Coordinates of N, CA and C in Angstrom, one line a residue:
Chain A
D1 N 20.6 2.9 -0.6 CA 19.7 2.0 -1.5 C 18.8 2.9 -2.2
A2 N 18.5 2.8 -3.5 CA 17.8 3.7 -4.3 C 16.2 3.4 -4.0
G3 N 16.0 2.4 -3.4 CA 14.5 2.2 -3.2 C 13.8 1.5 -4.4
V4 N 12.5 1.4 -4.4 CA 11.8 0.8 -5.5 C 11.7 1.9 -6.5
I5 N 12.1 1.6 -7.8 CA 12.0 2.6 -8.8 C 11.0 2.2 -9.8
Q6 N 10.0 3.1 -10.2 CA 9.0 2.9 -11.1 C 9.2 4.0 -12.2
S7 N 8.7 3.5 -13.4 CA 8.8 4.3 -14.6 C 7.6 3.9 -15.6
P8 N 7.1 5.0 -16.4 CA 7.3 6.4 -16.1 C 6.6 7.0 -14.8
R9 N 6.8 8.1 -14.5 CA 6.0 8.6 -13.3 C 4.6 9.1 -13.8
H10 N 4.5 9.6 -14.9 CA 3.1 9.9 -15.5 C 3.1 9.3 -16.9
E11 N 1.9 8.8 -17.2 CA 1.5 8.4 -18.6 C 0.2 8.8 -19.0
V12 N 0.1 9.5 -20.2 CA -1.2 9.8 -20.6 C -1.2 9.1 -22.0
T13 N -2.4 8.5 -22.2 CA -2.5 7.8 -23.5 C -4.0 7.8 -23.9
E14 N -4.2 7.4 -25.0 CA -5.7 7.3 -25.6 C -6.2 5.9 -25.4
M15 N -7.4 5.9 -25.3 CA -8.3 4.6 -25.1 C -7.8 3.7 -26.3
G16 N -7.5 2.5 -26.0 CA -7.2 1.4 -27.0 C -5.7 1.2 -27.1
Q17 N -4.9 2.1 -26.6 CA -3.5 1.9 -26.7 C -3.0 1.0 -25.7
E18 N -1.7 0.5 -25.9 CA -1.1 -0.4 -25.0 C -0.3 0.5 -24.2
V19 N -0.3 0.1 -22.8 CA 0.4 0.9 -21.8 C 1.3 -0.2 -21.0
T20 N 2.7 0.1 -20.9 CA 3.5 -0.7 -20.1 C 4.2 0.1 -18.9
L21 N 3.9 -0.4 -17.7 CA 4.5 0.2 -16.5 C 5.6 -0.7 -16.1
R22 N 6.6 0.0 -15.6 CA 7.9 -0.7 -15.2 C 8.3 -0.5 -13.7
C23 N 9.0 -1.5 -13.2 CA 9.3 -1.6 -11.8 C 10.6 -2.2 -11.5
K24 N 11.5 -1.6 -10.8 CA 12.7 -2.2 -10.4 C 12.6 -2.4 -8.8
P25 N 12.6 -3.5 -8.2 CA 12.5 -3.7 -6.8 C 13.8 -3.3 -6.2
I26 N 13.8 -3.4 -4.8 CA 15.0 -3.1 -4.2 C 15.8 -4.5 -4.2
S27 N 17.1 -4.3 -4.4 CA 18.0 -5.4 -4.6 C 17.9 -6.4 -3.3
G28 N 17.7 -7.7 -3.7 CA 17.7 -8.7 -2.6 C 16.3 -9.0 -2.1
H29 N 15.3 -8.2 -2.6 CA 14.0 -8.5 -2.1 C 13.4 -9.6 -3.0
D30 N 12.6 -10.5 -2.5 CA 12.2 -11.6 -3.2 C 10.7 -11.5 -3.4
Y31 N 10.0 -10.6 -2.9 CA 8.5 -10.4 -3.1 C 8.4 -9.1 -3.8
L32 N 7.4 -9.1 -4.8 CA 7.0 -7.9 -5.6 C 5.6 -7.9 -5.8
F33 N 5.1 -6.7 -5.5 CA 3.6 -6.6 -5.5 C 3.3 -5.4 -6.5
W34 N 2.1 -5.5 -7.1 CA 1.6 -4.4 -7.9 C 0.1 -4.1 -7.4
Y35 N 0.1 -2.8 -7.0 CA -1.1 -2.3 -6.4 C -1.7 -1.2 -7.4
R36 N -3.1 -0.9 -7.3 CA -3.7 0.2 -8.0 C -4.4 1.1 -7.0
Q37 N -4.2 2.4 -7.1 CA -4.9 3.3 -6.1 C -5.9 4.2 -6.9
T38 N -7.2 4.2 -6.4 CA -8.1 5.1 -6.9 C -8.9 5.8 -5.7
M39 N -9.4 6.9 -5.9 CA -10.3 7.5 -4.8 C -11.4 6.5 -4.4
M40 N -12.1 6.0 -5.3 CA -13.2 5.2 -5.2 C -12.9 3.9 -4.4
R41 N -11.9 3.1 -4.8 CA -11.6 1.9 -4.3 C -10.4 1.7 -3.4
G42 N -9.7 2.8 -3.3 CA -8.4 2.7 -2.5 C -7.3 2.0 -3.1
L43 N -6.6 1.3 -2.3 CA -5.5 0.5 -2.8 C -5.9 -1.0 -3.0
E44 N -5.8 -1.4 -4.2 CA -6.1 -2.8 -4.6 C -4.9 -3.5 -5.0
L45 N -4.8 -4.7 -4.4 CA -3.7 -5.7 -4.8 C -4.1 -6.2 -6.2
L46 N -3.2 -6.1 -7.2 CA -3.4 -6.7 -8.5 C -2.8 -8.1 -8.7
I47 N -1.5 -8.1 -8.2 CA -0.8 -9.5 -8.3 C 0.4 -9.4 -7.6
Y48 N 0.9 -10.5 -7.1 CA 2.3 -10.5 -6.5 C 3.0 -11.7 -6.9
F49 N 4.4 -11.5 -6.8 CA 5.4 -12.4 -7.2 C 6.3 -12.8 -6.0
N50 N 6.7 -14.1 -6.1 CA 7.8 -14.6 -5.1 C 8.9 -15.2 -6.0
N51 N 10.1 -14.7 -5.8 CA 11.2 -15.3 -6.7 C 10.8 -15.2 -8.0
N52 N 10.3 -14.2 -8.7 CA 9.9 -14.0 -10.0 C 8.7 -14.8 -10.5
V53 N 8.1 -15.6 -9.7 CA 7.0 -16.5 -10.0 C 5.6 -15.9 -9.5
P54 N 4.7 -15.7 -10.4 CA 3.4 -15.1 -10.0 C 2.7 -16.1 -9.1
I55 N 2.3 -15.5 -7.8 CA 1.6 -16.3 -6.8 C 0.2 -16.2 -6.8
D56 N -0.2 -15.0 -6.9 CA -1.7 -14.7 -6.8 C -2.0 -13.6 -7.8
D57 N -2.7 -13.8 -8.8 CA -3.1 -12.8 -9.7 C -4.7 -12.6 -9.7
S58 N -5.3 -12.9 -8.5 CA -6.8 -12.9 -8.5 C -7.3 -11.4 -8.5
G59 N -6.4 -10.5 -8.3 CA -6.8 -9.1 -8.3 C -6.7 -8.4 -9.6
M60 N -6.1 -9.2 -10.6 CA -6.0 -8.5 -11.9 C -7.4 -8.3 -12.5
P61 N -7.9 -7.1 -12.9 CA -9.3 -6.9 -13.2 C -9.8 -7.7 -14.4
E62 N -9.0 -8.0 -15.4 CA -9.5 -8.8 -16.6 C -8.3 -9.1 -17.5
D63 N -8.6 -9.7 -18.6 CA -7.6 -10.3 -19.4 C -6.8 -9.2 -20.1
R64 N -7.2 -7.9 -20.0 CA -6.5 -6.7 -20.5 C -5.3 -6.5 -19.8
F65 N -5.2 -6.9 -18.5 CA -4.0 -6.7 -17.7 C -3.1 -8.0 -17.6
S66 N -1.8 -7.8 -17.7 CA -0.8 -8.9 -17.7 C 0.3 -8.4 -16.9
A67 N 1.1 -9.2 -16.2 CA 2.3 -8.8 -15.5 C 3.3 -9.8 -15.8
K68 N 4.5 -9.4 -15.7 CA 5.7 -10.4 -16.0 C 6.9 -9.9 -15.0
M69 N 7.6 -10.9 -14.6 CA 8.8 -10.7 -13.9 C 10.0 -11.5 -14.4
P70 N 10.6 -11.2 -15.5 CA 11.5 -11.9 -16.2 C 12.8 -12.2 -15.4
N71 N 13.2 -11.3 -14.4 CA 14.3 -11.6 -13.5 C 14.0 -10.8 -12.2
A72 N 15.0 -11.0 -11.3 CA 14.8 -10.5 -10.0 C 14.8 -9.0 -9.8
S73 N 15.2 -8.3 -11.0 CA 15.4 -6.9 -10.8 C 14.4 -6.1 -11.7
F74 N 13.4 -6.7 -12.3 CA 12.6 -6.1 -13.2 C 11.3 -6.7 -13.3
S75 N 10.2 -5.8 -13.3 CA 8.8 -6.3 -13.6 C 8.1 -5.3 -14.4
T76 N 7.1 -5.8 -15.1 CA 6.3 -5.0 -16.0 C 4.8 -5.3 -15.8
L77 N 4.1 -4.3 -15.8 CA 2.5 -4.4 -15.9 C 1.9 -3.9 -17.1
K78 N 1.3 -4.6 -17.9 CA 0.9 -4.2 -19.2 C -0.7 -4.1 -19.3
I79 N -1.2 -3.1 -19.9 CA -2.6 -3.1 -20.2 C -2.8 -2.8 -21.7
Q80 N -3.6 -3.8 -22.2 CA -3.7 -3.8 -23.6 C -5.1 -4.5 -24.0
P81 N -6.1 -3.8 -24.6 CA -6.1 -2.2 -24.7 C -6.5 -1.5 -23.5
S82 N -6.0 -0.3 -23.5 CA -6.3 0.6 -22.2 C -7.8 1.2 -22.4
E83 N -8.4 1.4 -21.2 CA -9.7 2.0 -21.2 C -9.7 3.2 -20.2
P84 N -10.5 4.1 -20.4 CA -10.5 5.3 -19.4 C -10.8 4.9 -17.9
R85 N -11.4 3.8 -17.7 CA -11.6 3.3 -16.2 C -10.4 2.8 -15.6
D86 N -9.4 2.6 -16.5 CA -8.0 2.1 -16.0 C -7.1 3.2 -15.4
S87 N -7.7 4.5 -15.5 CA -7.0 5.7 -15.0 C -6.7 5.6 -13.4
A88 N -5.6 5.6 -13.0 CA -5.3 5.3 -11.5 C -3.9 5.6 -11.3
V89 N -3.5 5.5 -10.1 CA -2.0 5.4 -9.7 C -1.7 3.9 -9.5
Y90 N -0.7 3.5 -10.2 CA -0.2 2.2 -10.1 C 1.1 2.1 -9.3
F91 N 1.1 1.3 -8.2 CA 2.3 1.1 -7.4 C 2.9 -0.3 -7.4
C92 N 4.2 -0.2 -7.4 CA 5.0 -1.4 -7.3 C 5.6 -1.3 -5.9
A93 N 5.6 -2.5 -5.2 CA 6.2 -2.6 -3.9 C 7.0 -3.9 -3.8
S94 N 8.1 -3.9 -3.0 CA 8.8 -5.1 -2.7 C 9.1 -5.3 -1.3
S95 N 9.3 -6.6 -1.0 CA 9.6 -6.9 0.5 C 10.5 -8.2 0.5
L96 N 11.2 -8.3 1.7 CA 12.1 -9.4 1.8 C 11.5 -10.4 2.7
R97 N 11.6 -11.6 2.3 CA 10.9 -12.8 3.0 C 11.5 -12.9 4.5
G98 N 12.6 -12.5 4.6 CA 13.4 -12.8 5.9 C 12.6 -12.8 7.2
S99 N 11.7 -11.8 7.3 CA 11.0 -11.7 8.5 C 9.6 -12.4 8.3
G100 N 9.4 -13.1 7.3 CA 8.2 -13.8 7.1 C 7.0 -12.8 6.9
S101 N 6.0 -13.2 7.5 CA 4.7 -12.3 7.2 C 4.9 -11.0 7.9
Y102 N 6.0 -10.8 8.7 CA 6.1 -9.5 9.4 C 6.9 -8.6 8.5
S103 N 7.3 -8.9 7.3 CA 8.1 -8.1 6.5 C 7.1 -6.8 6.0
P104 N 7.7 -5.5 6.2 CA 7.0 -4.4 5.6 C 7.2 -4.4 4.1
L105 N 6.3 -3.6 3.5 CA 6.4 -3.4 2.0 C 7.1 -2.1 1.8
H106 N 7.9 -2.1 0.8 CA 8.7 -0.9 0.3 C 8.1 -0.4 -1.0
F107 N 7.4 0.8 -1.0 CA 6.8 1.3 -2.2 C 7.6 2.2 -3.1
G108 N 7.5 2.0 -4.4 CA 7.9 3.0 -5.3 C 6.9 4.3 -5.3
N109 N 7.3 5.3 -6.0 CA 6.5 6.5 -6.0 C 5.2 6.5 -7.0
G110 N 5.1 5.4 -7.7 CA 3.9 5.1 -8.4 C 4.0 5.7 -9.9
T111 N 3.1 5.2 -10.8 CA 2.8 5.7 -12.0 C 1.4 6.2 -12.2
R112 N 1.4 7.4 -12.4 CA 0.0 8.1 -12.6 C -0.5 7.9 -13.9
L113 N -1.5 7.0 -14.2 CA -2.0 6.7 -15.6 C -3.2 7.4 -15.9
T114 N -3.4 8.1 -16.9 CA -4.6 8.9 -17.4 C -4.8 8.2 -18.9
V115 N -6.0 7.7 -19.0 CA -6.4 7.1 -20.3 C -7.6 8.1 -20.7
T116 N -7.4 8.7 -21.9 CA -8.4 9.5 -22.4 C -9.3 9.0 -23.4
Chain B
S1 N -11.2 -6.7 -2.0 CA -12.1 -6.0 -1.1 C -11.3 -5.4 0.1
Q2 N -11.8 -4.3 0.7 CA -11.2 -3.7 1.7 C -11.2 -4.5 3.0
Q3 N -10.2 -4.6 3.7 CA -10.3 -5.3 4.9 C -10.3 -4.3 6.0
G4 N -9.4 -3.3 6.0 CA -9.4 -2.2 7.0 C -10.3 -1.0 6.6
E5 N -10.9 -0.4 7.7 CA -11.6 0.8 7.5 C -11.1 1.8 8.5
E6 N -10.5 2.9 8.0 CA -10.1 3.9 8.8 C -11.2 5.0 9.2
D7 N -11.0 5.6 10.4 CA -11.9 6.5 10.9 C -11.1 7.5 11.7
P8 N -11.3 8.8 11.5 CA -12.0 9.4 10.6 C -11.5 9.4 9.0
Q9 N -12.3 9.8 8.1 CA -11.7 9.9 6.7 C -10.7 11.1 6.6
A10 N -11.0 12.0 7.4 CA -10.2 13.3 7.3 C -10.2 13.9 8.8
L11 N -9.0 14.5 9.1 CA -8.7 15.0 10.5 C -7.9 16.2 10.3
S12 N -8.3 17.4 10.9 CA -7.6 18.6 10.9 C -7.3 19.1 12.2
I13 N -6.0 19.3 12.6 CA -5.6 19.7 13.9 C -4.4 20.8 13.9
Q14 N -4.3 21.4 15.0 CA -3.2 22.4 15.1 C -1.9 21.8 15.5
E15 N -0.8 22.3 15.1 CA 0.5 21.8 15.3 C 0.6 21.7 16.9
G16 N 1.2 20.6 17.2 CA 1.4 20.5 18.7 C 0.4 19.5 19.4
E17 N -0.9 19.5 18.8 CA -1.9 18.7 19.3 C -1.6 17.1 18.9
N18 N -2.3 16.3 19.6 CA -2.2 14.8 19.3 C -3.2 14.5 18.2
A19 N -3.0 13.4 17.4 CA -3.8 13.0 16.4 C -4.0 11.5 16.5
T20 N -5.4 11.2 16.6 CA -5.7 9.7 16.7 C -6.5 9.3 15.5
M21 N -6.1 8.1 15.0 CA -6.8 7.5 13.9 C -7.0 6.1 14.2
N22 N -8.3 5.7 13.8 CA -8.7 4.3 14.1 C -8.9 3.4 13.0
C23 N -8.8 2.2 13.0 CA -8.8 1.1 12.0 C -9.7 0.1 12.5
S24 N -10.6 -0.4 11.7 CA -11.3 -1.6 12.1 C -11.2 -2.7 10.9
Y25 N -11.2 -3.9 11.1 CA -11.0 -4.9 10.2 C -11.9 -6.1 10.4
K26 N -12.1 -7.0 9.5 CA -13.2 -7.9 9.6 C -12.7 -9.3 9.9
T27 N -11.6 -9.8 9.4 CA -11.2 -11.2 9.6 C -9.9 -11.3 10.5
S28 N -9.7 -12.4 11.0 CA -8.6 -12.6 11.9 C -7.2 -12.3 11.2
I29 N -6.3 -11.8 11.9 CA -5.0 -11.2 11.3 C -3.8 -11.9 12.0
N30 N -2.8 -11.8 11.2 CA -1.5 -12.2 11.8 C -0.7 -10.9 12.3
N31 N -0.8 -9.8 11.6 CA -0.3 -8.6 12.1 C -1.0 -7.5 11.4
L32 N -0.8 -6.3 12.0 CA -1.4 -5.1 11.4 C -0.2 -4.1 11.2
Q33 N -0.3 -3.3 10.2 CA 0.8 -2.4 9.9 C 0.1 -1.0 9.6
W34 N 0.8 0.1 9.8 CA 0.5 1.5 9.5 C 1.5 2.0 8.5
Y35 N 0.9 2.8 7.6 CA 1.8 3.3 6.6 C 1.3 4.8 6.4
R36 N 2.2 5.6 5.9 CA 2.0 7.1 5.6 C 2.2 7.3 4.2
Q37 N 1.4 8.1 3.7 CA 1.6 8.5 2.1 C 1.5 10.0 2.1
N38 N 2.6 10.6 1.7 CA 2.6 12.1 1.3 C 2.1 12.2 0.0
S39 N 1.6 13.4 -0.3 CA 0.9 13.7 -1.6 C 1.9 13.4 -2.7
G40 N 1.4 12.6 -3.8 CA 2.2 12.3 -4.9 C 3.3 11.3 -4.6
R41 N 3.3 10.7 -3.5 CA 4.5 9.7 -3.2 C 3.9 8.3 -2.9
G42 N 4.9 7.4 -2.9 CA 4.4 6.1 -2.4 C 4.2 5.9 -0.9
L43 N 3.7 4.8 -0.4 CA 3.4 4.6 1.0 C 4.7 4.2 1.7
V44 N 4.9 4.8 2.9 CA 6.0 4.5 3.7 C 5.6 3.7 5.1
H45 N 6.3 2.7 5.3 CA 5.9 1.8 6.4 C 6.3 2.6 7.8
L46 N 5.4 2.6 8.7 CA 5.6 3.3 10.0 C 5.9 2.3 11.1
I47 N 4.9 1.4 11.3 CA 5.0 0.6 12.4 C 4.2 -0.8 12.3
L48 N 4.6 -1.8 12.8 CA 3.8 -3.0 12.7 C 3.6 -3.5 14.1
I49 N 2.4 -4.1 14.4 CA 2.0 -4.7 15.6 C 1.5 -6.1 15.4
R50 N 2.0 -7.0 16.1 CA 1.7 -8.5 15.8 C 0.3 -8.7 16.6
S51 N -0.3 -9.8 16.2 CA -1.6 -10.2 16.8 C -1.6 -10.5 18.2
N52 N -0.4 -10.8 18.8 CA -0.4 -11.1 20.2 C 0.2 -9.8 21.0
E53 N 0.3 -8.8 20.4 CA 0.8 -7.6 21.1 C -0.5 -6.6 21.2
R54 N -0.5 -5.8 22.3 CA -1.6 -5.0 22.6 C -1.2 -3.4 22.3
E55 N 0.2 -3.1 22.5 CA 0.5 -1.8 22.3 C 2.0 -1.9 21.8
K56 N 2.3 -0.7 21.0 CA 3.6 -0.7 20.6 C 4.0 0.9 20.3
H57 N 5.3 1.2 20.6 CA 5.6 2.6 20.5 C 6.8 2.8 19.5
S58 N 6.7 3.8 18.8 CA 8.0 4.1 18.1 C 8.1 5.6 17.9
G59 N 9.1 6.3 18.7 CA 9.1 7.7 18.7 C 7.8 8.4 19.2
R60 N 7.3 9.2 18.3 CA 5.9 9.9 18.6 C 4.8 9.0 18.2
L61 N 5.0 7.9 17.8 CA 3.8 7.0 17.4 C 3.5 6.0 18.5
R62 N 2.2 5.7 18.8 CA 1.7 4.8 19.6 C 0.6 4.1 18.9
V63 N 0.8 2.7 18.8 CA -0.3 1.9 18.2 C -0.9 0.9 19.2
T64 N -2.1 0.9 19.2 CA -2.7 -0.3 20.0 C -3.5 -1.2 19.1
L65 N -3.7 -2.4 19.6 CA -4.4 -3.4 18.9 C -5.3 -4.2 19.8
D66 N -6.7 -4.2 19.4 CA -7.6 -5.0 20.3 C -8.2 -6.0 19.3
T67 N -7.7 -7.2 19.4 CA -8.2 -8.3 18.4 C -9.6 -8.8 18.8
S68 N -10.1 -8.6 20.0 CA -11.5 -9.0 20.3 C -12.5 -8.0 19.7
K69 N -12.0 -6.7 19.4 CA -12.9 -5.8 18.8 C -12.5 -5.6 17.3
K70 N -11.4 -6.2 16.9 CA -10.9 -6.3 15.5 C -10.7 -4.7 15.2
S71 N -9.9 -4.1 16.1 CA -9.7 -2.7 15.9 C -8.2 -2.3 16.3
S72 N -7.7 -1.2 15.7 CA -6.4 -0.6 16.0 C -6.4 0.8 16.1
S73 N -5.6 1.5 16.8 CA -5.5 3.0 16.7 C -4.0 3.4 16.6
L74 N -4.0 4.5 15.9 CA -2.6 5.1 15.7 C -2.7 6.5 16.4
L75 N -1.7 6.8 17.3 CA -1.8 8.1 18.0 C -0.4 8.7 17.6
I76 N -0.4 9.9 17.0 CA 0.8 10.7 16.7 C 0.7 11.8 17.8
T77 N 1.7 11.8 18.7 CA 1.8 12.9 19.7 C 2.6 14.1 19.2
A78 N 2.2 15.3 19.7 CA 2.9 16.5 19.4 C 3.1 16.7 17.9
S79 N 2.0 16.8 17.2 CA 2.1 16.7 15.8 C 2.8 17.9 15.2
R80 N 3.4 17.8 14.0 CA 4.1 18.8 13.4 C 3.5 18.9 11.9
A81 N 3.7 20.0 11.3 CA 3.2 20.3 10.0 C 3.7 19.2 9.0
A82 N 4.8 18.7 9.1 CA 5.4 17.6 8.3 C 4.7 16.3 8.4
D83 N 3.8 16.2 9.5 CA 3.0 15.0 9.7 C 1.8 15.0 8.8
T84 N 1.5 16.1 8.1 CA 0.4 16.1 7.2 C 0.6 15.0 6.0
A85 N -0.3 14.2 6.0 CA -0.3 13.0 5.0 C -1.5 12.2 5.2
S86 N -1.5 11.2 4.3 CA -2.7 10.2 4.5 C -2.1 9.0 5.3
Y87 N -2.9 8.4 6.2 CA -2.3 7.2 7.0 C -3.3 6.0 6.6
F88 N -2.6 4.9 6.4 CA -3.4 3.6 6.1 C -3.0 2.6 7.1
C89 N -4.0 1.8 7.4 CA -3.7 0.5 8.1 C -3.8 -0.6 7.2
A90 N -3.1 -1.6 7.3 CA -3.0 -2.7 6.5 C -2.9 -4.0 7.3
T91 N -3.6 -5.0 6.8 CA -3.7 -6.2 7.7 C -3.1 -7.5 6.8
R92 N -2.6 -8.3 7.5 CA -2.0 -9.6 6.9 C -2.7 -10.7 7.6
G93 N -3.1 -11.7 6.7 CA -3.9 -12.8 7.3 C -3.0 -13.8 8.1
G94 N -3.2 -15.1 7.9 CA -2.7 -16.2 8.7 C -1.2 -16.4 8.3
A95 N -0.6 -17.3 9.0 CA 0.8 -17.7 8.7 C 1.0 -18.0 7.2
G96 N 2.1 -17.5 6.6 CA 2.3 -17.9 5.4 C 1.7 -16.9 4.3
S97 N 0.7 -16.0 4.9 CA 0.1 -15.0 4.0 C 1.0 -13.9 3.8
Y98 N 1.2 -13.4 2.6 CA 2.0 -12.3 2.4 C 1.4 -11.1 1.7
Q99 N 0.0 -11.3 1.6 CA -0.7 -10.2 0.9 C -1.1 -9.2 2.1
L100 N -0.9 -7.9 1.7 CA -1.4 -6.9 2.6 C -2.6 -6.2 2.1
T101 N -3.6 -6.1 2.9 CA -4.8 -5.5 2.4 C -5.0 -4.1 3.2
F102 N -5.2 -3.1 2.4 CA -5.2 -1.8 2.9 C -6.6 -1.2 3.0
G103 N -6.8 -0.3 4.0 CA -8.0 0.5 4.1 C -7.9 1.7 3.3
K104 N -8.9 2.6 3.4 CA -8.9 3.7 2.5 C -8.2 4.9 3.0
G105 N -7.8 4.9 4.1 CA -6.9 5.9 4.8 C -7.7 7.0 5.4
T106 N -6.9 7.7 6.3 CA -7.3 8.9 7.0 C -6.4 10.1 6.5
K107 N -6.9 11.1 6.1 CA -6.3 12.3 5.6 C -6.0 13.2 6.7
L108 N -4.8 13.4 7.2 CA -4.4 14.2 8.2 C -3.8 15.5 7.8
S109 N -4.5 16.7 8.3 CA -3.8 17.9 8.0 C -3.4 18.6 9.3
V110 N -2.2 18.9 9.5 CA -1.6 19.6 10.7 C -1.4 21.0 10.3
I111 N -2.1 21.9 11.0 CA -2.0 23.4 10.6 C -1.0 24.1 11.5
P112 N 0.0 24.8 10.9 CA 1.1 25.3 11.6 C 0.6 26.5 12.4

């Protein structure tokens, strides 16, 4: 299995630009999570989906952030317009409901976003 | 908000020594998990302990859980240079809860 695939690995953009991060979960997994990691705040859950439906987006910082999951094999996280404080590493993770709340998360290698 | 808090924030040991990391959390949990993160990579699941378990082993890893103290520890025995990484505890709430809340991690350096 290829694991969770994220693209791009690095993104450098200017303030005000739109940024789109992409994620392909592990085939067959029915939960998908977007996390953000910074030195100051650690790992923060932004949003998670079950069977392509957003379940909890309370961690999304503000309206500039949006996430979609049009099908079981693809999700995007969009920031529009981007700001320097959005600079962080964004992780996508997936899990299989089969073991219920005991399911581990499988993480991608993240997208390092730098907004100048 | 952070649920788990790891202690210490950083730990440096010699190869062959044991490494112990601690995690404290605030609310009741369904299970607690430990993850490892190598530099520039995503987190990798190591071990899960359920709220009704007190100790669990996996290879060189030993995890304990004390729900009365809301704390857990991860012991890595006979450490290797390849164990150099950050280690995070993560907690999951009650039944039906699928969110994992992570601490800020312990950065472990194993010196060859």
